[in-house]
Every structure is written in C-alpha cells, then in structure tokens.
mmCIF file with all atom_site columns, C-alpha atoms in Angstrom:
data_model
loop_
_atom_site.group_PDB
_atom_site.id
_atom_site.type_symbol
_atom_site.label_atom_id
_atom_site.label_alt_id
_atom_site.label_comp_id
_atom_site.label_asym_id
_atom_site.label_entity_id
_atom_site.label_seq_id
_atom_site.pdbx_PDB_ins_code
_atom_site.Cartn_x
_atom_site.Cartn_y
_atom_site.Cartn_z
_atom_site.occupancy
_atom_site.B_iso_or_equiv
_atom_site.pdbx_formal_charge
_atom_site.auth_seq_id
_atom_site.auth_comp_id
_atom_site.auth_asym_id
_atom_site.auth_atom_id
_atom_site.pdbx_PDB_model_num
ATOM 1   C CA . MET A 1 1   ? 8.435  32.815  7.594   1.00 0.00 ? 1329 MET A CA 1
ATOM 2   C CA . GLU A 1 2   ? 6.524  35.501  9.457   1.00 0.00 ? 1330 GLU A CA 1
ATOM 3   C CA . PHE A 1 3   ? 3.847  32.921  10.323  1.00 0.00 ? 1331 PHE A CA 1
ATOM 4   C CA . PHE A 1 4   ? 6.439  30.709  12.057  1.00 0.00 ? 1332 PHE A CA 1
ATOM 5   C CA . ASN A 1 5   ? 7.924  33.681  13.896  1.00 0.00 ? 1333 ASN A CA 1
ATOM 6   C CA . LYS A 1 6   ? 4.494  34.680  15.260  1.00 0.00 ? 1334 LYS A CA 1
ATOM 7   C CA . LEU A 1 7   ? 3.633  31.068  16.050  1.00 0.00 ? 1335 LEU A CA 1
ATOM 8   C CA . SER A 1 8   ? 6.846  30.568  18.027  1.00 0.00 ? 1336 SER A CA 1
ATOM 9   C CA . GLN A 1 9   ? 5.869  33.491  20.312  1.00 0.00 ? 1337 GLN A CA 1
ATOM 10  C CA . ASN A 1 10  ? 2.405  32.085  21.160  1.00 0.00 ? 1338 ASN A CA 1
ATOM 11  C CA . GLU A 1 11  ? 2.218  30.868  24.796  1.00 0.00 ? 1339 GLU A CA 1
ATOM 12  C CA . THR A 1 12  ? 0.027  27.817  24.035  1.00 0.00 ? 1340 THR A CA 1
ATOM 13  C CA . TYR A 1 13  ? 2.383  26.834  21.224  1.00 0.00 ? 1341 TYR A CA 1
ATOM 14  C CA . LYS A 1 14  ? 5.386  27.186  23.541  1.00 0.00 ? 1342 LYS A CA 1
ATOM 15  C CA . ARG A 1 15  ? 3.718  25.023  26.202  1.00 0.00 ? 1343 ARG A CA 1
ATOM 16  C CA . ILE A 1 16  ? 2.810  22.252  23.712  1.00 0.00 ? 1344 ILE A CA 1
ATOM 17  C CA . MET A 1 17  ? 5.714  22.348  21.261  1.00 0.00 ? 1345 MET A CA 1
ATOM 18  C CA . LYS A 1 18  ? 8.699  23.771  23.139  1.00 0.00 ? 1346 LYS A CA 1
ATOM 19  C CA . THR A 1 19  ? 8.327  22.236  26.597  1.00 0.00 ? 1347 THR A CA 1
ATOM 20  C CA . PRO A 1 20  ? 9.617  18.655  26.525  1.00 0.00 ? 1348 PRO A CA 1
ATOM 21  C CA . LEU A 1 21  ? 7.372  15.838  27.718  1.00 0.00 ? 1349 LEU A CA 1
ATOM 22  C CA . SER A 1 22  ? 8.350  14.088  30.904  1.00 0.00 ? 1350 SER A CA 1
ATOM 23  C CA . TYR A 1 23  ? 9.827  10.620  30.517  1.00 0.00 ? 1351 TYR A CA 1
ATOM 24  C CA . GLY A 1 24  ? 6.666  9.163   32.046  1.00 0.00 ? 1352 GLY A CA 1
ATOM 25  C CA . ALA A 1 25  ? 4.392  10.978  29.589  1.00 0.00 ? 1353 ALA A CA 1
ATOM 26  C CA . GLY A 1 26  ? 6.608  9.964   26.663  1.00 0.00 ? 1354 GLY A CA 1
ATOM 27  C CA . ALA A 1 27  ? 6.601  6.335   27.810  1.00 0.00 ? 1355 ALA A CA 1
ATOM 28  C CA . MET A 1 28  ? 2.818  6.352   28.150  1.00 0.00 ? 1356 MET A CA 1
ATOM 29  C CA . LEU A 1 29  ? 2.348  7.836   24.662  1.00 0.00 ? 1357 LEU A CA 1
ATOM 30  C CA . LEU A 1 30  ? 4.753  5.288   23.160  1.00 0.00 ? 1358 LEU A CA 1
ATOM 31  C CA . GLY A 1 31  ? 2.935  2.474   24.969  1.00 0.00 ? 1359 GLY A CA 1
ATOM 32  C CA . ILE A 1 32  ? -0.443 3.669   23.710  1.00 0.00 ? 1360 ILE A CA 1
ATOM 33  C CA . ALA A 1 33  ? 0.899  4.019   20.149  1.00 0.00 ? 1361 ALA A CA 1
ATOM 34  C CA . ALA A 1 34  ? 2.489  0.552   20.210  1.00 0.00 ? 1362 ALA A CA 1
ATOM 35  C CA . THR A 1 35  ? -0.670 -1.049  21.613  1.00 0.00 ? 1363 THR A CA 1
ATOM 36  C CA . ALA A 1 36  ? -2.852 0.721   19.036  1.00 0.00 ? 1364 ALA A CA 1
ATOM 37  C CA . HIS A 1 37  ? -0.485 -0.414  16.288  1.00 0.00 ? 1365 HIS A CA 1
ATOM 38  C CA . LEU A 1 38  ? -0.674 -4.024  17.474  1.00 0.00 ? 1366 LEU A CA 1
ATOM 39  C CA . VAL A 1 39  ? -4.478 -3.911  17.648  1.00 0.00 ? 1367 VAL A CA 1
ATOM 40  C CA . ILE A 1 40  ? -4.953 -2.219  14.265  1.00 0.00 ? 1368 ILE A CA 1
ATOM 41  C CA . PHE A 1 41  ? -2.271 -3.977  12.182  1.00 0.00 ? 1369 PHE A CA 1
ATOM 42  C CA . LYS A 1 42  ? -2.067 -7.311  14.075  1.00 0.00 ? 1370 LYS A CA 1
ATOM 43  C CA . LYS A 1 43  ? 1.731  -7.078  14.203  1.00 0.00 ? 1371 LYS A CA 1
ATOM 44  C CA . ALA A 1 44  ? 4.415  -5.334  16.210  1.00 0.00 ? 1372 ALA A CA 1
ATOM 45  C CA . TRP A 1 45  ? 5.630  -1.879  15.246  1.00 0.00 ? 1373 TRP A CA 1
ATOM 46  C CA . GLY A 1 46  ? 8.754  -1.889  13.036  1.00 0.00 ? 1374 GLY A CA 1
ATOM 47  C CA . VAL A 1 47  ? 10.613 0.551   10.816  1.00 0.00 ? 1375 VAL A CA 1
ATOM 48  C CA . THR A 1 48  ? 13.635 -0.934  9.046   1.00 0.00 ? 1376 THR A CA 1
ATOM 49  C CA . GLY A 1 49  ? 11.797 -3.752  7.267   1.00 0.00 ? 1377 GLY A CA 1
ATOM 50  C CA . SER A 1 50  ? 10.007 -1.209  5.097   1.00 0.00 ? 1378 SER A CA 1
ATOM 51  C CA . ILE A 1 51  ? 13.235 0.643   4.411   1.00 0.00 ? 1379 ILE A CA 1
ATOM 52  C CA . THR A 1 52  ? 14.726 -2.666  3.244   1.00 0.00 ? 1380 THR A CA 1
ATOM 53  C CA . VAL A 1 53  ? 11.742 -3.052  0.920   1.00 0.00 ? 1381 VAL A CA 1
ATOM 54  C CA . TRP A 1 54  ? 12.327 0.478   -0.427  1.00 0.00 ? 1382 TRP A CA 1
ATOM 55  C CA . GLY A 1 55  ? 15.904 -0.532  -1.273  1.00 0.00 ? 1383 GLY A CA 1
ATOM 56  C CA . ALA A 1 56  ? 14.643 -3.690  -2.985  1.00 0.00 ? 1384 ALA A CA 1
ATOM 57  C CA . LYS A 1 57  ? 12.160 -1.619  -4.997  1.00 0.00 ? 1385 LYS A CA 1
ATOM 58  C CA . LEU A 1 58  ? 15.019 0.647   -6.156  1.00 0.00 ? 1386 LEU A CA 1
ATOM 59  C CA . PHE A 1 59  ? 17.007 -2.408  -7.272  1.00 0.00 ? 1387 PHE A CA 1
ATOM 60  C CA . ASN A 1 60  ? 13.936 -3.672  -9.127  1.00 0.00 ? 1388 ASN A CA 1
ATOM 61  C CA . LEU A 1 61  ? 13.607 -0.314  -10.920 1.00 0.00 ? 1389 LEU A CA 1
ATOM 62  C CA . VAL A 1 62  ? 17.074 -0.761  -12.411 1.00 0.00 ? 1390 VAL A CA 1
ATOM 63  C CA . GLY A 1 63  ? 16.345 -4.341  -13.490 1.00 0.00 ? 1391 GLY A CA 1
ATOM 64  C CA . ILE A 1 64  ? 17.696 -6.375  -10.551 1.00 0.00 ? 1392 ILE A CA 1
ATOM 65  C CA . ASP A 1 65  ? 15.067 -8.909  -9.398  1.00 0.00 ? 1393 ASP A CA 1
ATOM 66  C CA . THR A 1 66  ? 15.210 -8.948  -5.591  1.00 0.00 ? 1394 THR A CA 1
ATOM 67  C CA . THR A 1 67  ? 12.197 -11.243 -5.127  1.00 0.00 ? 1395 THR A CA 1
ATOM 68  C CA . LYS A 1 68  ? 14.473 -14.266 -5.652  1.00 0.00 ? 1396 LYS A CA 1
ATOM 69  C CA . TRP A 1 69  ? 16.993 -13.210 -3.016  1.00 0.00 ? 1397 TRP A CA 1
ATOM 70  C CA . ALA A 1 70  ? 17.254 -15.630 -0.082  1.00 0.00 ? 1398 ALA A CA 1
ATOM 71  C CA . TYR A 1 71  ? 16.508 -12.856 2.421   1.00 0.00 ? 1399 TYR A CA 1
ATOM 72  C CA . PHE A 1 72  ? 13.150 -12.022 0.843   1.00 0.00 ? 1400 PHE A CA 1
ATOM 73  C CA . ILE A 1 73  ? 12.280 -15.689 0.398   1.00 0.00 ? 1401 ILE A CA 1
ATOM 74  C CA . ALA A 1 74  ? 12.997 -16.294 4.105   1.00 0.00 ? 1402 ALA A CA 1
ATOM 75  C CA . HIS A 1 75  ? 11.037 -13.191 5.116   1.00 0.00 ? 1403 HIS A CA 1
ATOM 76  C CA . LYS A 1 76  ? 7.852  -13.739 3.119   1.00 0.00 ? 1404 LYS A CA 1
ATOM 77  C CA . GLY A 1 77  ? 6.106  -10.629 4.481   1.00 0.00 ? 1405 GLY A CA 1
ATOM 78  C CA . LEU A 1 78  ? 8.881  -8.388  3.182   1.00 0.00 ? 1406 LEU A CA 1
ATOM 79  C CA . GLY A 1 79  ? 8.883  -10.286 -0.112  1.00 0.00 ? 1407 GLY A CA 1
ATOM 80  C CA . LYS A 1 80  ? 5.168  -9.575  -0.532  1.00 0.00 ? 1408 LYS A CA 1
ATOM 81  C CA . SER A 1 81  ? 5.732  -5.911  0.288   1.00 0.00 ? 1409 SER A CA 1
ATOM 82  C CA . ILE A 1 82  ? 8.078  -5.568  -2.694  1.00 0.00 ? 1410 ILE A CA 1
ATOM 83  C CA . ALA A 1 83  ? 5.103  -6.129  -5.016  1.00 0.00 ? 1411 ALA A CA 1
ATOM 84  C CA . THR A 1 84  ? 2.827  -3.806  -2.998  1.00 0.00 ? 1412 THR A CA 1
ATOM 85  C CA . PRO A 1 85  ? 2.734  -0.125  -4.030  1.00 0.00 ? 1413 PRO A CA 1
ATOM 86  C CA . ILE A 1 86  ? 4.416  2.077   -1.403  1.00 0.00 ? 1414 ILE A CA 1
ATOM 87  C CA . LEU A 1 87  ? 1.232  4.035   -0.655  1.00 0.00 ? 1415 LEU A CA 1
ATOM 88  C CA . LYS A 1 88  ? -0.668 0.783   -0.013  1.00 0.00 ? 1416 LYS A CA 1
ATOM 89  C CA . ASP A 1 89  ? 1.962  -0.721  2.291   1.00 0.00 ? 1417 ASP A CA 1
ATOM 90  C CA . GLY A 1 90  ? 1.291  -0.091  5.992   1.00 0.00 ? 1418 GLY A CA 1
ATOM 91  C CA . GLY A 1 91  ? 4.979  -0.098  6.951   1.00 0.00 ? 1419 GLY A CA 1
ATOM 92  C CA . SER A 1 92  ? 5.845  2.385   4.224   1.00 0.00 ? 1420 SER A CA 1
ATOM 93  C CA . LEU A 1 93  ? 2.970  4.659   5.237   1.00 0.00 ? 1421 LEU A CA 1
ATOM 94  C CA . ARG A 1 94  ? 4.123  4.587   8.859   1.00 0.00 ? 1422 ARG A CA 1
ATOM 95  C CA . ASN A 1 95  ? 7.688  5.442   7.821   1.00 0.00 ? 1423 ASN A CA 1
ATOM 96  C CA . ILE A 1 96  ? 6.497  8.283   5.591   1.00 0.00 ? 1424 ILE A CA 1
ATOM 97  C CA . GLY A 1 97  ? 4.409  9.496   8.548   1.00 0.00 ? 1425 GLY A CA 1
ATOM 98  C CA . ILE A 1 98  ? 7.474  9.404   10.822  1.00 0.00 ? 1426 ILE A CA 1
ATOM 99  C CA . ILE A 1 99  ? 9.505  11.423  8.300   1.00 0.00 ? 1427 ILE A CA 1
ATOM 100 C CA . VAL A 1 100 ? 6.737  13.985  7.723   1.00 0.00 ? 1428 VAL A CA 1
ATOM 101 C CA . GLY A 1 101 ? 5.924  14.178  11.443  1.00 0.00 ? 1429 GLY A CA 1
ATOM 102 C CA . ALA A 1 102 ? 9.565  14.684  12.442  1.00 0.00 ? 1430 ALA A CA 1
ATOM 103 C CA . THR A 1 103 ? 9.970  17.366  9.780   1.00 0.00 ? 1431 THR A CA 1
ATOM 104 C CA . LEU A 1 104 ? 6.833  19.179  10.923  1.00 0.00 ? 1432 LEU A CA 1
ATOM 105 C CA . ALA A 1 105 ? 7.883  18.922  14.576  1.00 0.00 ? 1433 ALA A CA 1
ATOM 106 C CA . THR A 1 106 ? 11.274 20.509  13.838  1.00 0.00 ? 1434 THR A CA 1
ATOM 107 C CA . LEU A 1 107 ? 9.615  23.210  11.732  1.00 0.00 ? 1435 LEU A CA 1
ATOM 108 C CA . TYR A 1 108 ? 7.037  24.001  14.424  1.00 0.00 ? 1436 TYR A CA 1
ATOM 109 C CA . ALA A 1 109 ? 9.743  24.070  17.086  1.00 0.00 ? 1437 ALA A CA 1
ATOM 110 C CA . SER A 1 110 ? 11.838 26.408  14.885  1.00 0.00 ? 1438 SER A CA 1
ATOM 111 C CA . GLU A 1 111 ? 14.677 23.879  15.038  1.00 0.00 ? 1439 GLU A CA 1
ATOM 112 C CA . PHE A 1 112 ? 14.937 22.931  11.336  1.00 0.00 ? 1440 PHE A CA 1
ATOM 113 C CA . LYS A 1 113 ? 18.409 23.600  9.948   1.00 0.00 ? 1441 LYS A CA 1
ATOM 114 C CA . ILE A 1 114 ? 20.265 22.463  6.861   1.00 0.00 ? 1442 ILE A CA 1
ATOM 115 C CA . LYS A 1 115 ? 23.909 22.207  7.767   1.00 0.00 ? 1443 LYS A CA 1
ATOM 116 C CA . LYS A 1 116 ? 26.811 22.335  5.371   1.00 0.00 ? 1444 LYS A CA 1
ATOM 117 C CA . ILE A 1 117 ? 29.024 19.253  5.204   1.00 0.00 ? 1445 ILE A CA 1
ATOM 118 C CA . LYS A 1 118 ? 32.354 20.405  6.626   1.00 0.00 ? 1446 LYS A CA 1
ATOM 119 C CA . GLY A 1 119 ? 34.571 18.132  4.604   1.00 0.00 ? 1447 GLY A CA 1
ATOM 120 C CA . LYS A 1 120 ? 35.292 14.722  3.128   1.00 0.00 ? 1448 LYS A CA 1
ATOM 121 C CA . LYS A 1 121 ? 36.033 13.243  6.550   1.00 0.00 ? 1449 LYS A CA 1
ATOM 122 C CA . GLN A 1 122 ? 32.576 14.199  7.857   1.00 0.00 ? 1450 GLN A CA 1
ATOM 123 C CA . LEU A 1 123 ? 30.910 12.865  4.693   1.00 0.00 ? 1451 LEU A CA 1
ATOM 124 C CA . LEU A 1 124 ? 32.831 9.577   4.890   1.00 0.00 ? 1452 LEU A CA 1
ATOM 125 C CA . GLY A 1 125 ? 32.010 9.244   8.591   1.00 0.00 ? 1453 GLY A CA 1
ATOM 126 C CA . GLY A 1 126 ? 28.310 9.764   7.836   1.00 0.00 ? 1454 GLY A CA 1
ATOM 127 C CA . ILE A 1 127 ? 28.298 7.192   5.027   1.00 0.00 ? 1455 ILE A CA 1
ATOM 128 C CA . ILE A 1 128 ? 30.109 4.613   7.159   1.00 0.00 ? 1456 ILE A CA 1
ATOM 129 C CA . GLY A 1 129 ? 27.747 5.306   10.084  1.00 0.00 ? 1457 GLY A CA 1
ATOM 130 C CA . VAL A 1 130 ? 24.632 4.877   7.925   1.00 0.00 ? 1458 VAL A CA 1
ATOM 131 C CA . PHE A 1 131 ? 26.011 1.625   6.497   1.00 0.00 ? 1459 PHE A CA 1
ATOM 132 C CA . PHE A 1 132 ? 26.692 0.161   9.945   1.00 0.00 ? 1460 PHE A CA 1
ATOM 133 C CA . MET A 1 133 ? 23.314 1.290   11.285  1.00 0.00 ? 1461 MET A CA 1
ATOM 134 C CA . GLY A 1 134 ? 21.513 -0.392  8.369   1.00 0.00 ? 1462 GLY A CA 1
ATOM 135 C CA . PHE A 1 135 ? 23.689 -3.499  8.545   1.00 0.00 ? 1463 PHE A CA 1
ATOM 136 C CA . GLY A 1 136 ? 23.160 -3.774  12.296  1.00 0.00 ? 1464 GLY A CA 1
ATOM 137 C CA . ALA A 1 137 ? 19.399 -3.312  11.963  1.00 0.00 ? 1465 ALA A CA 1
ATOM 138 C CA . ARG A 1 138 ? 19.175 -6.149  9.429   1.00 0.00 ? 1466 ARG A CA 1
ATOM 139 C CA . LEU A 1 139 ? 21.534 -8.354  11.472  1.00 0.00 ? 1467 LEU A CA 1
ATOM 140 C CA . ALA A 1 140 ? 19.404 -7.789  14.590  1.00 0.00 ? 1468 ALA A CA 1
ATOM 141 C CA . ALA A 1 141 ? 16.165 -8.314  12.605  1.00 0.00 ? 1469 ALA A CA 1
ATOM 142 C CA . GLY A 1 142 ? 15.053 -4.794  13.442  1.00 0.00 ? 1470 GLY A CA 1
ATOM 143 C CA . CYS A 1 143 ? 16.049 -1.415  14.757  1.00 0.00 ? 1471 CYS A CA 1
ATOM 144 C CA . ASN A 1 144 ? 15.453 -0.035  18.224  1.00 0.00 ? 1472 ASN A CA 1
ATOM 145 C CA . ILE A 1 145 ? 11.705 0.028   17.481  1.00 0.00 ? 1473 ILE A CA 1
ATOM 146 C CA . ALA A 1 146 ? 11.091 -3.617  16.511  1.00 0.00 ? 1474 ALA A CA 1
ATOM 147 C CA . ALA A 1 147 ? 14.083 -5.345  18.104  1.00 0.00 ? 1475 ALA A CA 1
ATOM 148 C CA . LEU A 1 148 ? 14.022 -3.340  21.350  1.00 0.00 ? 1476 LEU A CA 1
ATOM 149 C CA . PHE A 1 149 ? 10.781 -1.466  21.979  1.00 0.00 ? 1477 PHE A CA 1
ATOM 150 C CA . SER A 1 150 ? 8.335  -3.973  20.470  1.00 0.00 ? 1478 SER A CA 1
ATOM 151 C CA . ALA A 1 151 ? 10.305 -6.960  21.788  1.00 0.00 ? 1479 ALA A CA 1
ATOM 152 C CA . LEU A 1 152 ? 10.430 -5.598  25.350  1.00 0.00 ? 1480 LEU A CA 1
ATOM 153 C CA . SER A 1 153 ? 6.747  -4.714  25.340  1.00 0.00 ? 1481 SER A CA 1
ATOM 154 C CA . ALA A 1 154 ? 6.005  -8.294  24.199  1.00 0.00 ? 1482 ALA A CA 1
ATOM 155 C CA . LEU A 1 155 ? 8.175  -9.588  27.088  1.00 0.00 ? 1483 LEU A CA 1
ATOM 156 C CA . SER A 1 156 ? 10.600 -11.201 24.618  1.00 0.00 ? 1484 SER A CA 1
ATOM 157 C CA . LEU A 1 157 ? 14.042 -12.187 25.876  1.00 0.00 ? 1485 LEU A CA 1
ATOM 158 C CA . THR A 1 158 ? 15.534 -10.996 22.573  1.00 0.00 ? 1486 THR A CA 1
ATOM 159 C CA . GLY A 1 159 ? 14.643 -7.419  23.537  1.00 0.00 ? 1487 GLY A CA 1
ATOM 160 C CA . TRP A 1 160 ? 16.887 -7.655  26.606  1.00 0.00 ? 1488 TRP A CA 1
ATOM 161 C CA . PHE A 1 161 ? 19.761 -9.069  24.520  1.00 0.00 ? 1489 PHE A CA 1
ATOM 162 C CA . PHE A 1 162 ? 19.264 -6.209  22.077  1.00 0.00 ? 1490 PHE A CA 1
ATOM 163 C CA . ALA A 1 163 ? 19.280 -3.688  24.952  1.00 0.00 ? 1491 ALA A CA 1
ATOM 164 C CA . ALA A 1 164 ? 22.566 -5.091  26.313  1.00 0.00 ? 1492 ALA A CA 1
ATOM 165 C CA . SER A 1 165 ? 24.115 -5.064  22.827  1.00 0.00 ? 1493 SER A CA 1
ATOM 166 C CA . LEU A 1 166 ? 22.853 -1.525  22.259  1.00 0.00 ? 1494 LEU A CA 1
ATOM 167 C CA . LEU A 1 167 ? 24.479 -0.372  25.502  1.00 0.00 ? 1495 LEU A CA 1
ATOM 168 C CA . ILE A 1 168 ? 27.818 -1.986  24.603  1.00 0.00 ? 1496 ILE A CA 1
ATOM 169 C CA . GLY A 1 169 ? 27.649 -0.540  21.085  1.00 0.00 ? 1497 GLY A CA 1
ATOM 170 C CA . ALA A 1 170 ? 26.820 2.921   22.424  1.00 0.00 ? 1498 ALA A CA 1
ATOM 171 C CA . ILE A 1 171 ? 29.814 2.842   24.764  1.00 0.00 ? 1499 ILE A CA 1
ATOM 172 C CA . ILE A 1 172 ? 32.178 1.711   21.984  1.00 0.00 ? 1500 ILE A CA 1
ATOM 173 C CA . GLY A 1 173 ? 30.649 4.109   19.450  1.00 0.00 ? 1501 GLY A CA 1
ATOM 174 C CA . SER A 1 174 ? 30.896 7.101   21.787  1.00 0.00 ? 1502 SER A CA 1
ATOM 175 C CA . LYS A 1 175 ? 34.571 6.364   22.439  1.00 0.00 ? 1503 LYS A CA 1
ATOM 176 C CA . ILE A 1 176 ? 35.207 6.172   18.674  1.00 0.00 ? 1504 ILE A CA 1
ATOM 177 C CA . LEU A 1 177 ? 33.262 9.402   18.135  1.00 0.00 ? 1505 LEU A CA 1
ATOM 178 C CA . VAL A 1 178 ? 35.185 11.251  20.845  1.00 0.00 ? 1506 VAL A CA 1
ATOM 179 C CA . GLY A 1 179 ? 38.463 10.107  19.253  1.00 0.00 ? 1507 GLY A CA 1
ATOM 180 C CA . TYR A 1 180 ? 37.156 11.133  15.835  1.00 0.00 ? 1508 TYR A CA 1
ATOM 181 C CA . ILE A 1 181 ? 36.166 14.602  17.043  1.00 0.00 ? 1509 ILE A CA 1
ATOM 182 C CA . MET A 1 182 ? 39.433 15.110  18.939  1.00 0.00 ? 1510 MET A CA 1
ATOM 183 C CA . ASN A 1 183 ? 41.418 14.383  15.761  1.00 0.00 ? 1511 ASN A CA 1
ATOM 184 C CA . GLU A 1 184 ? 39.675 17.124  13.735  1.00 0.00 ? 1512 GLU A CA 1
#
C-alpha cells in the first residue's frame, strides 16, 4: 500500500493518471484503437458477443448444449467461438484486457473501492439493471461499442438509430433512477 501512496504523490504520475484527457484526445485515441482493431482483426470492435459466448460456455459446463440454439446457428462466428478456448479467442482476450486495464487504472488512480450492498432493494435494482443491459445489448446486436461506436465509425445508419435509442433510454432510465433514489 505504501507503494501506491508514494506513486500517487509523484508529479508525472498525477499528470498522466489523474488529469483527465480532453474529449478531443479521448476521441483520437478511441479512433486509433478502433482503426487498429479493424486492421489487425479484420472486423469491427465489439464486447458483448464474447460475453454471450462466456455464458454459453458456462451452460455447456453444466451439460446444456448451446451450439444447437438458434441464436448461435444464426450467428456462426459466435457459435465457433463456443468451441474455441477463451485464451485463444480474440474477443475474450480483448474483454479480459478491458477488465484488467480498468482495474489497473482504478488502482493507479487510487480510486478502487469495494462498496457494501446497502440492502435488498439495491441488490434487486442491480440485478434487474444488469439483466436489461444484457438483454438490450443482444436485442441491438451489440453494446455501445459495436452497435454505436463501430457502427458510426463505419458510417452505418444503424449507429444513428442506436444513438437515438440510447438517448431516449438514458432519459427514461435517469427519470426512473431519480424516482428510485428519492424513494429510499
């Protein structure tokens, strides 16, 4: 812990890790990352497809054969990923990298906290929220990375529909959240 305390006082560390990037710099870095991803992997950047495959792999572990499900038959790439070991699947490696990178970033910024669940209402709200986020990502054929970011950068009209839907959902969701918080 002493290492992190000393590190957080270092001026270079503060400049790199504590000072937020400008929106322009963030957009440029995202654009470079998305372009590099497209060049290297020959496909757009996505996140939730691999998470769907992880779920299918868990079902397979308990004896439920997901390779015959209509969804995985229709989405052949995801169906093939079920048979691919996680550490040999590009999407899974990217997702693991996102998780590790986000964890390291919060640790380096001294922002990592484990919070106690306040009650059953908060737990239920979290479970319902995760369900709807996952359901929405599958319904939209991607999350904000594939269905919005990658689609917009490819000049796809679907990205604009996703953006409009995301805006409407954010407005409705924030009103529900404010009502939820006010009732606590």
